[in-house]
PDB file of C-alpha atoms and ligand atoms in Angstrom:
ATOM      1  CA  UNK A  79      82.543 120.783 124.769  1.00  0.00           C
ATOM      2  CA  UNK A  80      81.227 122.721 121.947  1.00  0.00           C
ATOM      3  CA  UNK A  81      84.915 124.908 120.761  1.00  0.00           C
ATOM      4  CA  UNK A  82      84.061 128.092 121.139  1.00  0.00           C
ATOM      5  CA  UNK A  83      82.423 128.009 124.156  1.00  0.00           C
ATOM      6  CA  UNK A  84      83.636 130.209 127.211  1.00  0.00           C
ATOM      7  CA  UNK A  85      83.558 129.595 130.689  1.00  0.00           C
ATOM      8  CA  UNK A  86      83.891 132.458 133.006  1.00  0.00           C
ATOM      9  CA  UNK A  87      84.996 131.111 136.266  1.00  0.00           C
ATOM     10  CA  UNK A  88      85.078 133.256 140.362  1.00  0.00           C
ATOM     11  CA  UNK A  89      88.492 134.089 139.536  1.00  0.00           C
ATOM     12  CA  UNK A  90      87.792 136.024 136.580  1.00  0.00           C
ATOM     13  CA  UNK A  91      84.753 138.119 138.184  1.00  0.00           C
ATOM     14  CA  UNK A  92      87.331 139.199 140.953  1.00  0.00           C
ATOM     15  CA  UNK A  93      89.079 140.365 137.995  1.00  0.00           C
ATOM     16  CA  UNK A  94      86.671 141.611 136.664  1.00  0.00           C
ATOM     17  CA  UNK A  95      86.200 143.790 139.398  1.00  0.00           C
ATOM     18  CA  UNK A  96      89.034 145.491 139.434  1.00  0.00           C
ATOM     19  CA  UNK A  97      88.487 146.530 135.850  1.00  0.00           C
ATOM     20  CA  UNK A  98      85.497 148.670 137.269  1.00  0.00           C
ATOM     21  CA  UNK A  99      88.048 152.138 138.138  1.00  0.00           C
ATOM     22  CA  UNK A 100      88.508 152.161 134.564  1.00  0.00           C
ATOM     23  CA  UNK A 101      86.490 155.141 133.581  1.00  0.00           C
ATOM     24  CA  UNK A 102      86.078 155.249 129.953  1.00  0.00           C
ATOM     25  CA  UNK A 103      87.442 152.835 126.675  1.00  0.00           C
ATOM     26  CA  UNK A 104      91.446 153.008 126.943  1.00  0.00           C
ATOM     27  CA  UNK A 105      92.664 150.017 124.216  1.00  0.00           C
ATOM     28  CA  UNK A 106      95.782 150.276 123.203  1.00  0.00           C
ATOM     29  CA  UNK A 107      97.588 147.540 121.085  1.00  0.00           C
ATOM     30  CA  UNK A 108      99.886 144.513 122.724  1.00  0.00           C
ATOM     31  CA  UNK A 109     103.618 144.639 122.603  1.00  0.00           C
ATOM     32  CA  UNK A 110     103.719 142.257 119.853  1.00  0.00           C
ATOM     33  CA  UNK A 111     100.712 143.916 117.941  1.00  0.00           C
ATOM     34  CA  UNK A 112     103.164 146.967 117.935  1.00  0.00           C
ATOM     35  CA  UNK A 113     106.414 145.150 117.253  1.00  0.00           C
ATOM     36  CA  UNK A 114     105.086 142.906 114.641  1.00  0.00           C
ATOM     37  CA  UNK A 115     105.906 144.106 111.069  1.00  0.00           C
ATOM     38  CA  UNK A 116     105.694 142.202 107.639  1.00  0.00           C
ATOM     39  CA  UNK A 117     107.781 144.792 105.137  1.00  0.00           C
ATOM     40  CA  UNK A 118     106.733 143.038 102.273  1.00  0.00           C
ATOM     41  CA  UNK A 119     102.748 143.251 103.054  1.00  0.00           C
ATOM     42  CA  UNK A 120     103.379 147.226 104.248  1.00  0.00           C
ATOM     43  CA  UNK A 121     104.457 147.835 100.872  1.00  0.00           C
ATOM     44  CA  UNK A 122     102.220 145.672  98.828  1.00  0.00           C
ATOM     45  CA  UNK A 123      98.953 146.598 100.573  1.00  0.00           C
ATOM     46  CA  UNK A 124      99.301 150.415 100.902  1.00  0.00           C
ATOM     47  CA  UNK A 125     100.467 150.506  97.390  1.00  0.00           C
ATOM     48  CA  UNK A 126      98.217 152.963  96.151  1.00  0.00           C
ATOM     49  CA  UNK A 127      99.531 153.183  92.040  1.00  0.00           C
ATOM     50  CA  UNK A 128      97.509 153.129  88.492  1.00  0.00           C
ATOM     51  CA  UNK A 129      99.437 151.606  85.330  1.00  0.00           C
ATOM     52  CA  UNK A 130     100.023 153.659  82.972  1.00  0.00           C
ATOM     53  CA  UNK A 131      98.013 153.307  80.325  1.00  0.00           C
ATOM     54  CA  UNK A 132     100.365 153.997  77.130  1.00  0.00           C
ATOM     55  CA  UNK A 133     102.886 150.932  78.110  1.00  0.00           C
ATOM     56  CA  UNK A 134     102.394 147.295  78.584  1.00  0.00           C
ATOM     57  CA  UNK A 135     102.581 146.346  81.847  1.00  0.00           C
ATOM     58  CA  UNK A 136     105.015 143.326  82.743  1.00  0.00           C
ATOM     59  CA  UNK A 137     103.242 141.523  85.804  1.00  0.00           C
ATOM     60  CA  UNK A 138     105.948 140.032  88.396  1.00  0.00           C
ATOM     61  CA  UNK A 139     103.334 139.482  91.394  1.00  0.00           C
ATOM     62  CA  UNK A 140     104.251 138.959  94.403  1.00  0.00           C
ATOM     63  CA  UNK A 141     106.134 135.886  94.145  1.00  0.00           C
ATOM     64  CA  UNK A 142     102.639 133.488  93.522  1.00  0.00           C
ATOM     65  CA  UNK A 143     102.803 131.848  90.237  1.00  0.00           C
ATOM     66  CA  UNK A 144      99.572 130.061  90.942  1.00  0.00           C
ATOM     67  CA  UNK A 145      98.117 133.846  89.624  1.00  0.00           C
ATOM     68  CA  UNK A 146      99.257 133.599  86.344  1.00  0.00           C
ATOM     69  CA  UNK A 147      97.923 129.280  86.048  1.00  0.00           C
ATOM     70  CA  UNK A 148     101.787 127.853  86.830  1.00  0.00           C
ATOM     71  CA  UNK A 149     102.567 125.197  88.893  1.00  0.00           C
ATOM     72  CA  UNK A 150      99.318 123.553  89.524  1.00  0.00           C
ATOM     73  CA  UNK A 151      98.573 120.338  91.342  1.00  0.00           C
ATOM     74  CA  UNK A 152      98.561 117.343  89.947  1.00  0.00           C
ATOM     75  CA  UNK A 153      95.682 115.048  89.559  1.00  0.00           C
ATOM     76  CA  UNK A 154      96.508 112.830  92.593  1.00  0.00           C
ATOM     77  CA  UNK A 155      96.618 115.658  94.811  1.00  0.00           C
ATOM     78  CA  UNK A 156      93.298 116.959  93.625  1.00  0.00           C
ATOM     79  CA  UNK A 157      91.553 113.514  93.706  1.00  0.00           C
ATOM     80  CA  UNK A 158      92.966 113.191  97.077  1.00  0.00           C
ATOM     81  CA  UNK A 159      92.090 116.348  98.195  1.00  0.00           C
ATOM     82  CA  UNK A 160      88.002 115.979  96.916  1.00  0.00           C
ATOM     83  CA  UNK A 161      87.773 112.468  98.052  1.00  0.00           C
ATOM     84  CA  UNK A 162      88.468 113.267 101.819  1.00  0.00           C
ATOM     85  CA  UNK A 163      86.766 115.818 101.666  1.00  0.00           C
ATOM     86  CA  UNK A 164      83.818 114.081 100.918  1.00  0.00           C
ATOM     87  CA  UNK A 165      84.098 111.306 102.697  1.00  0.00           C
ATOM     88  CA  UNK A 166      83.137 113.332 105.564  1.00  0.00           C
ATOM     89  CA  UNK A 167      86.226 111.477 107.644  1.00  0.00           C
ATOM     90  CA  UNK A 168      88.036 114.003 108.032  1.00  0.00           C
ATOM     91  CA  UNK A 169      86.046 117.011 109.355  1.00  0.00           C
ATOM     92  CA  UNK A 170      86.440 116.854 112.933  1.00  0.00           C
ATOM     93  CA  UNK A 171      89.347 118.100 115.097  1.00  0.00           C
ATOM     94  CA  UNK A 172      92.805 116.286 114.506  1.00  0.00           C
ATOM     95  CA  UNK A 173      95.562 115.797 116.448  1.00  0.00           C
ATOM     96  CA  UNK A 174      96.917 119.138 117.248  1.00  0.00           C
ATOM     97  CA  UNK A 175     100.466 117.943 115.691  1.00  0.00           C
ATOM     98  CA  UNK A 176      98.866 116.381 112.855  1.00  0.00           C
ATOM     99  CA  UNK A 177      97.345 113.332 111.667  1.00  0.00           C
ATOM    100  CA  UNK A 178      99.308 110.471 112.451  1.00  0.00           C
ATOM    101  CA  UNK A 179      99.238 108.970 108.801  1.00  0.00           C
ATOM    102  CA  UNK A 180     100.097 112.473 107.382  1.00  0.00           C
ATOM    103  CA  UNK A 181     102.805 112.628 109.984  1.00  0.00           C
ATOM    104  CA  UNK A 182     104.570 109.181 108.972  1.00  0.00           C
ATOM    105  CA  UNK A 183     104.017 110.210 105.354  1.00  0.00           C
ATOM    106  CA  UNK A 184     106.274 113.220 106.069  1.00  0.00           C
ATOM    107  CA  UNK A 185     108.893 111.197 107.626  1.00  0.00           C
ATOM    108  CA  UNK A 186     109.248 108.828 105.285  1.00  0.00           C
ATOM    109  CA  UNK A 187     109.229 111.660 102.962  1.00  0.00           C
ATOM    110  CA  UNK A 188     112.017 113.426 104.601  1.00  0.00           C
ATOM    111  CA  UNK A 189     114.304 110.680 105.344  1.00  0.00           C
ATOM    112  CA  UNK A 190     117.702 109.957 103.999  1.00  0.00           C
ATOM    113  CA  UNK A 191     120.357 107.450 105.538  1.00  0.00           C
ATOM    114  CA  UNK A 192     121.797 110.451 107.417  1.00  0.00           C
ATOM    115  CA  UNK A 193     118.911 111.697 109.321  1.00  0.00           C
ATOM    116  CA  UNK A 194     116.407 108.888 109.874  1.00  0.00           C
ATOM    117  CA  UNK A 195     112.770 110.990 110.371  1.00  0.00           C
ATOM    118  CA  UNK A 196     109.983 108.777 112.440  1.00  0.00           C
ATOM    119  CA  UNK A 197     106.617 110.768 112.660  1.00  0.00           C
ATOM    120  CA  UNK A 198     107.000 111.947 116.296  1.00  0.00           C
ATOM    121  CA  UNK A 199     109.568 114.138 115.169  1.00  0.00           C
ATOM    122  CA  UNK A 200     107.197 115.617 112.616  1.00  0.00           C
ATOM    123  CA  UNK A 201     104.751 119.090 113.365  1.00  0.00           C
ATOM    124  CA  UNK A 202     102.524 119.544 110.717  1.00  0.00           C
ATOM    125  CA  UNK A 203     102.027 123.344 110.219  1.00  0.00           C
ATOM    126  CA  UNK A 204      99.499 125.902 108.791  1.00  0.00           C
ATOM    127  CA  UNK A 205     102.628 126.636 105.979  1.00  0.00           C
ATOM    128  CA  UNK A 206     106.355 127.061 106.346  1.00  0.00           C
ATOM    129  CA  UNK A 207     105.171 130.618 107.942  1.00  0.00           C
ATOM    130  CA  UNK A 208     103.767 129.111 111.386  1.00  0.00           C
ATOM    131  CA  UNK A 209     106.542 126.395 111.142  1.00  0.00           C
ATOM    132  CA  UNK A 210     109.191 129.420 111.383  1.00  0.00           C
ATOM    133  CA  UNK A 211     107.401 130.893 114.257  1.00  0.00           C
ATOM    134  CA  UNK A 212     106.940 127.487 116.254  1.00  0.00           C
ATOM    135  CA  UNK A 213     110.749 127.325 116.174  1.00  0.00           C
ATOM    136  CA  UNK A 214     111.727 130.463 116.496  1.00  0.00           C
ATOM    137  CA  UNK A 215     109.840 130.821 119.431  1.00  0.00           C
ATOM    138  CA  UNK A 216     110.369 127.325 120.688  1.00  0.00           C
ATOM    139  CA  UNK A 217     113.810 128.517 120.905  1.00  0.00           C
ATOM    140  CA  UNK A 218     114.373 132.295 121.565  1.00  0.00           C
ATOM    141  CA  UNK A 219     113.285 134.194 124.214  1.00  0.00           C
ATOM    142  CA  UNK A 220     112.506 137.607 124.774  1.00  0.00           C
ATOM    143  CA  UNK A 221     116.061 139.934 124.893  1.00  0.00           C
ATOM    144  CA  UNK A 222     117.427 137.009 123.332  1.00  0.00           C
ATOM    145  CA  UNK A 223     118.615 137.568 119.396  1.00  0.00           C
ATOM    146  CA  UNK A 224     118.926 134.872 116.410  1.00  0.00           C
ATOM    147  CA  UNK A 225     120.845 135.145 113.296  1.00  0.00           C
ATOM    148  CA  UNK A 226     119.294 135.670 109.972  1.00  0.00           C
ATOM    149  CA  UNK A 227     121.113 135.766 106.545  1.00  0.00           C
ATOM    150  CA  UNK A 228     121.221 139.354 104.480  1.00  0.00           C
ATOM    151  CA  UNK A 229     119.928 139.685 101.840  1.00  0.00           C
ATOM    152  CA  UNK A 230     117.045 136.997 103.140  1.00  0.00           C
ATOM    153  CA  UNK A 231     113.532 136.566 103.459  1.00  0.00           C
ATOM    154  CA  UNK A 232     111.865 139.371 105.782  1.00  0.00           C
ATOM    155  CA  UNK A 233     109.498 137.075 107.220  1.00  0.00           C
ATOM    156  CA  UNK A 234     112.329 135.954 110.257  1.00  0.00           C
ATOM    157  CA  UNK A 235     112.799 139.942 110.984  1.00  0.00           C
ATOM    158  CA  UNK A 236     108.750 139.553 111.349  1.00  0.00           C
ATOM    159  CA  UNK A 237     108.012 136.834 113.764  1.00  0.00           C
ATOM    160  CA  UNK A 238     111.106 137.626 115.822  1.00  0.00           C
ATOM    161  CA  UNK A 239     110.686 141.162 116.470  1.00  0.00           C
ATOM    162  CA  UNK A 240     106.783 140.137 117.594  1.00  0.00           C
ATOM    163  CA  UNK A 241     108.340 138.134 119.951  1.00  0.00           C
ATOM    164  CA  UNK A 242     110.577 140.762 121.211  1.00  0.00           C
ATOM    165  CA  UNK A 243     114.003 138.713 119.678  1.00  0.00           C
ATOM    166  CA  UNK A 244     116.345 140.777 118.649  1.00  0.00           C
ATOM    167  CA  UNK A 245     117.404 139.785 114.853  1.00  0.00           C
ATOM    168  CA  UNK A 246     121.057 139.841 113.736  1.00  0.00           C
ATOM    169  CA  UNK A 247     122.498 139.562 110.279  1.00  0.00           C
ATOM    170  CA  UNK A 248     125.188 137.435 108.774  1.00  0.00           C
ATOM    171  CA  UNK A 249     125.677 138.226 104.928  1.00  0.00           C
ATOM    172  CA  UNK A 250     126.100 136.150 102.119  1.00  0.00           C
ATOM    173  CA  UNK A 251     128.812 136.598  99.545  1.00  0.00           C
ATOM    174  CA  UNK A 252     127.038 137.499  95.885  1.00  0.00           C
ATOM    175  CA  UNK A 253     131.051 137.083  94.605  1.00  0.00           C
ATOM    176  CA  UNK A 254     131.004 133.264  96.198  1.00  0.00           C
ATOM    177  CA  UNK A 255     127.631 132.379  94.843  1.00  0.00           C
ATOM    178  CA  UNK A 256     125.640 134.174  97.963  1.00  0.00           C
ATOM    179  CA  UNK A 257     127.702 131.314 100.201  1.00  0.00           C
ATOM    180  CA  UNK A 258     127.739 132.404 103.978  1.00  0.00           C
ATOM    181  CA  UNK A 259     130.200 134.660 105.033  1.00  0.00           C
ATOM    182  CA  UNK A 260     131.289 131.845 107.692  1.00  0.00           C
ATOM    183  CA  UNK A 261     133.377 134.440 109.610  1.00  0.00           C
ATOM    184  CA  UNK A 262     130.758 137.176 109.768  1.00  0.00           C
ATOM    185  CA  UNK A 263     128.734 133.958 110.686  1.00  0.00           C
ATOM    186  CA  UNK A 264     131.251 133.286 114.240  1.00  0.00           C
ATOM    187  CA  UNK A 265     131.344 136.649 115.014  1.00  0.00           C
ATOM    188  CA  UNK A 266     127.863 137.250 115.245  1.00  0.00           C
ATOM    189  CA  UNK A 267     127.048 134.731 117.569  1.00  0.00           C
ATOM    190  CA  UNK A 268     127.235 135.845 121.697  1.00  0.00           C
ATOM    191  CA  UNK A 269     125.642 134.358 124.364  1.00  0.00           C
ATOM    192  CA  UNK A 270     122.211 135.597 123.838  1.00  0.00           C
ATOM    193  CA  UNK A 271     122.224 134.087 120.519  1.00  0.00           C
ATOM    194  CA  UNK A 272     119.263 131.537 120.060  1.00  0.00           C
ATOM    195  CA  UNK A 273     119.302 129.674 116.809  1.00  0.00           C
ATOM    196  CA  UNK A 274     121.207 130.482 113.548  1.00  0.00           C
ATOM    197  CA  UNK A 275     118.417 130.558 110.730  1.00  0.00           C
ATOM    198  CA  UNK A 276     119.950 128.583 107.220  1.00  0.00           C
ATOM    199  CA  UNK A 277     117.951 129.115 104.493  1.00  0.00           C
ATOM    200  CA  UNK A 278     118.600 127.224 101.501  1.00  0.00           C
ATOM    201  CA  UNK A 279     118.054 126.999  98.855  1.00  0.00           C
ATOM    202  CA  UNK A 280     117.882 130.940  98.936  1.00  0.00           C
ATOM    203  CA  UNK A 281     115.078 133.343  98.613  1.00  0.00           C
ATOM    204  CA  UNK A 282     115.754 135.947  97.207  1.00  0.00           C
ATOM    205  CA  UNK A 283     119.389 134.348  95.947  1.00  0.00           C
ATOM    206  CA  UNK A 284     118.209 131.056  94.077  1.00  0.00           C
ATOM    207  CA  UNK A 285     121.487 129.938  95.158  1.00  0.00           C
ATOM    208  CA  UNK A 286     122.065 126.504  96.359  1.00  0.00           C
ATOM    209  CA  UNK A 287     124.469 125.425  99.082  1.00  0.00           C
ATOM    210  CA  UNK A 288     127.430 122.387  98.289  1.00  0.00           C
ATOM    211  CA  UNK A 289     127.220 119.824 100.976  1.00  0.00           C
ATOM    212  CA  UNK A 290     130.693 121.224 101.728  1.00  0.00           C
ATOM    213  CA  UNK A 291     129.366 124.440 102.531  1.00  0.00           C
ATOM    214  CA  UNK A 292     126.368 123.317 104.257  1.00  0.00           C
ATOM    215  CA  UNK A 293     128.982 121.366 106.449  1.00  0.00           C
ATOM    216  CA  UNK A 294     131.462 124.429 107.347  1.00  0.00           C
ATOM    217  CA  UNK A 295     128.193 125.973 108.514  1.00  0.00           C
ATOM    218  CA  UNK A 296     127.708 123.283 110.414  1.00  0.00           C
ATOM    219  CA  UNK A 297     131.307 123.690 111.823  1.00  0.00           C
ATOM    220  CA  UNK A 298     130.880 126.756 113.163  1.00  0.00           C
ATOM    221  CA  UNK A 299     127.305 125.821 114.877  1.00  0.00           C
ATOM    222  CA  UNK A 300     129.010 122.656 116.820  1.00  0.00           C
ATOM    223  CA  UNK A 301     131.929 124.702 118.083  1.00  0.00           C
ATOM    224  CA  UNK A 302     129.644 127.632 119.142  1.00  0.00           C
ATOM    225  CA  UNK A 303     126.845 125.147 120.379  1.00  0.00           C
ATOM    226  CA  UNK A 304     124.306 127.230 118.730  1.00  0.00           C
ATOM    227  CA  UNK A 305     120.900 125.105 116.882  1.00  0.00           C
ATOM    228  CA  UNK A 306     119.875 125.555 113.417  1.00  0.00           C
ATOM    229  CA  UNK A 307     116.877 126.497 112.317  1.00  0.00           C
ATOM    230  CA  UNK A 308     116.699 125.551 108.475  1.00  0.00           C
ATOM    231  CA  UNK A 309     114.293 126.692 106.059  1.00  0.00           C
ATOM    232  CA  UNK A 310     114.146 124.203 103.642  1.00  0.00           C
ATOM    233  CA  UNK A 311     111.130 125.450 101.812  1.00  0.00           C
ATOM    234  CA  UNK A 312     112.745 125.711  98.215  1.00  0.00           C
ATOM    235  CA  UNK A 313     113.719 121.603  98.383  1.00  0.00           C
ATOM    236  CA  UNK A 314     114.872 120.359  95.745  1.00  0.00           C
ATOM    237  CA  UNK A 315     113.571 123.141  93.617  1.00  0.00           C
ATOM    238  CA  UNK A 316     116.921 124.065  91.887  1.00  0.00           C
ATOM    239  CA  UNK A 317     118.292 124.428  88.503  1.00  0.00           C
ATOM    240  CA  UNK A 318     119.897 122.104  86.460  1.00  0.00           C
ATOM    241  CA  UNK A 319     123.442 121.096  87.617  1.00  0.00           C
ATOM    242  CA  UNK A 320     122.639 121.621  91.111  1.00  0.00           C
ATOM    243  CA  UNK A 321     122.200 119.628  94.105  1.00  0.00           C
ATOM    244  CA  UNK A 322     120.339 120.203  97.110  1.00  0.00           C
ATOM    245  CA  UNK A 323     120.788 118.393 100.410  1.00  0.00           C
ATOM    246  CA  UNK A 324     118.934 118.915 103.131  1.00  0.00           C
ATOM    247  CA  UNK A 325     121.088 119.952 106.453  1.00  0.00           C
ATOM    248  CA  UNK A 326     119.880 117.354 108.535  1.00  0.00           C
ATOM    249  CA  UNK A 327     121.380 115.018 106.726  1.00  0.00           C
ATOM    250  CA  UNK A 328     125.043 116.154 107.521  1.00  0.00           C
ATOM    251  CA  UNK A 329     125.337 115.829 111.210  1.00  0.00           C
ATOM    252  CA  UNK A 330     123.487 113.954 113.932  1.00  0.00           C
ATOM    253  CA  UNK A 331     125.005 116.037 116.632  1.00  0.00           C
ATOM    254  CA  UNK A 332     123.701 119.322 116.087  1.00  0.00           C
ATOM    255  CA  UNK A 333     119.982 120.221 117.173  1.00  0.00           C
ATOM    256  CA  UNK A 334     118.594 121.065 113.713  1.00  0.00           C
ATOM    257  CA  UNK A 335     114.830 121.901 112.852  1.00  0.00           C
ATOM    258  CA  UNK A 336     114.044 121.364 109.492  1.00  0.00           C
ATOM    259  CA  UNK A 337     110.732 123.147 108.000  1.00  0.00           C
ATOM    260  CA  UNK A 338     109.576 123.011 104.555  1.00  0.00           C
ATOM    261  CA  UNK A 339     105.614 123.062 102.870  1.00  0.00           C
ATOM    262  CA  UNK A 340     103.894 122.433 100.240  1.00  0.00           C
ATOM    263  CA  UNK A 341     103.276 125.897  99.174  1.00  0.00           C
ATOM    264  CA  UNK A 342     106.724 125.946  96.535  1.00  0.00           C
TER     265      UNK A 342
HETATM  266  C1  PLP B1678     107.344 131.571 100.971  1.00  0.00           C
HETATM  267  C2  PLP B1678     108.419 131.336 101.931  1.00  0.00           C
HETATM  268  C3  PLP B1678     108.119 130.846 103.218  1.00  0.00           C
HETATM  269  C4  PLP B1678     106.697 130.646 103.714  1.00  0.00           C
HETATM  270  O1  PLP B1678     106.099 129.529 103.180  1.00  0.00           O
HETATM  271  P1  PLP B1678     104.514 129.294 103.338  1.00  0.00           P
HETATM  272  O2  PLP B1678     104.350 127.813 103.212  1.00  0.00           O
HETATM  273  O3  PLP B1678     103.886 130.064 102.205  1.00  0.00           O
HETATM  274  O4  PLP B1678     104.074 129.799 104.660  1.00  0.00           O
HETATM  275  C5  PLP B1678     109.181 130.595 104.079  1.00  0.00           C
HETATM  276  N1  PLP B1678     110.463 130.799 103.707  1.00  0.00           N
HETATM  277  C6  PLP B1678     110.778 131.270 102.482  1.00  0.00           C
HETATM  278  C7  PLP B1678     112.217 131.466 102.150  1.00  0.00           C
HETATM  279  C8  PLP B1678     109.775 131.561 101.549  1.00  0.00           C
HETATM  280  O5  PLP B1678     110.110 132.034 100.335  1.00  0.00           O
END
């Protein structure tokens, strides 16, 4: 069947039927039209500001340092990237979880002797973004809440609220090197709590979590039986001096989804 194509079966003229008391055009936006909001895109597109001309303007973007020619691909990934695309293999519908290969390549990618990865555990994602709302909605329900870290990245508050979870913050600790506050952390946690979003290393924070750290996190997960959802995006992207292990690769026990991209 040709995508795109619509069926309209006798069910949906019944229903279609009833529609016909409505009198005139009444369309008003979903629930999670209305509940979804992105703070940083509601300030960045209805900025409405002119530089001023007399001083030199320092660009930060927003966060993209492809804009200003950093961090491009390398030649691999280009060549790659032009050769299957004309080789005309790969322009058809894939798997809906991803292409096998790509899948395995992942896991392989991803595992370390304490988390072993095989690629049925992989999802490949449009971006860490739809990764984050796959699990957060895998996992929370509506009237349900999850715990995000503050100061943290907005985008959680986003796809949660949409979905009519209820967000709760634990903070970090800028005099302990923004480490979770592990005690704000328990407290937070009831028995609507879905998932406990870790994100590390830390946007906006830079900071990077010590396996022991990442492992009294863990602590307080196991005795609250509460999953992780760890944002991983930023792996392995640290400064010099510092570390970064993945959270999956402490414990074996505690339901943990991992997602990450290619995007940093
Ligand atoms: C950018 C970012 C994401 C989203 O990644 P995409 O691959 O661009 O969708 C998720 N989490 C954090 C912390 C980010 O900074």
């Amino acid at each position: 069947m040709p995508s795109g194509m619509l069926y309209i079966s006798p069910q949906l003229h019944d229903f279609q039927d009833e529609f016909r008391t409505r009198r005139s055009w009444n369309i008003t936006p979903s629930q999670l039209a209305t509940r979804s909001l992105n703070v940083i895109r509601d300030i960045v597109e209805n900025m409405n500001i002119s530089s001023n001309p007399k001083k030199h303007m320092i660009p930060l973007s927003i966060g993209d340092p492809t804009i200003f020619g950093n961090l491009q691909p390398c030649e691999e990934i280009v060549e790659a990237i032009v050769e299957s695309v004309r080789s005309m293999k790969f322009n058809g519908y894939a798997e809906s979880t991803g292409m096998e290969e790509a899948r395995q390549a992942v896991a392989t990618y991803t595992s370390c002797s304490g988390a072993i990865i095989q690629a049925k555990d992989v999802i490949l994602t449009s971006g860490c973004s739809q990764a984050l709302d796959m699990c957060i909605t895998a996992l929370g329900n509506t009237g349900q809440n999850i715990l995000v870290p503050r100061p943290g990245f907005p985008l959680y508050r986003t796809l949660a609220e949409g979905a009519g979870i209820e967000i709760k913050y634990y903070n970090l600790v800028p005099e302990q090197k923004w480490e979770v506050d592990l005690a704000d952390l328990e407290n937070q946690i009831d028995d609507s709590t879905a998932a406990i979003i870790v994100n590390n290393p830390s946007n906006p924070c830079g900071s990077v979590f010590s396996r022991n750290h990442l492992q009294a996190i863990l602590d307080v997960a196991a005795r609250k039986l509460v999953p992780i959802i760890a944002d991983e995006i930023y792996e392995h992207f640290v400064f010099p001096g510092y570390n970064y292990s993945s959270i999956a690769s402490l414990s074996t026990e505690i339901p943990i989804l991992s997602c990450s991209g290619l995007t940093k």
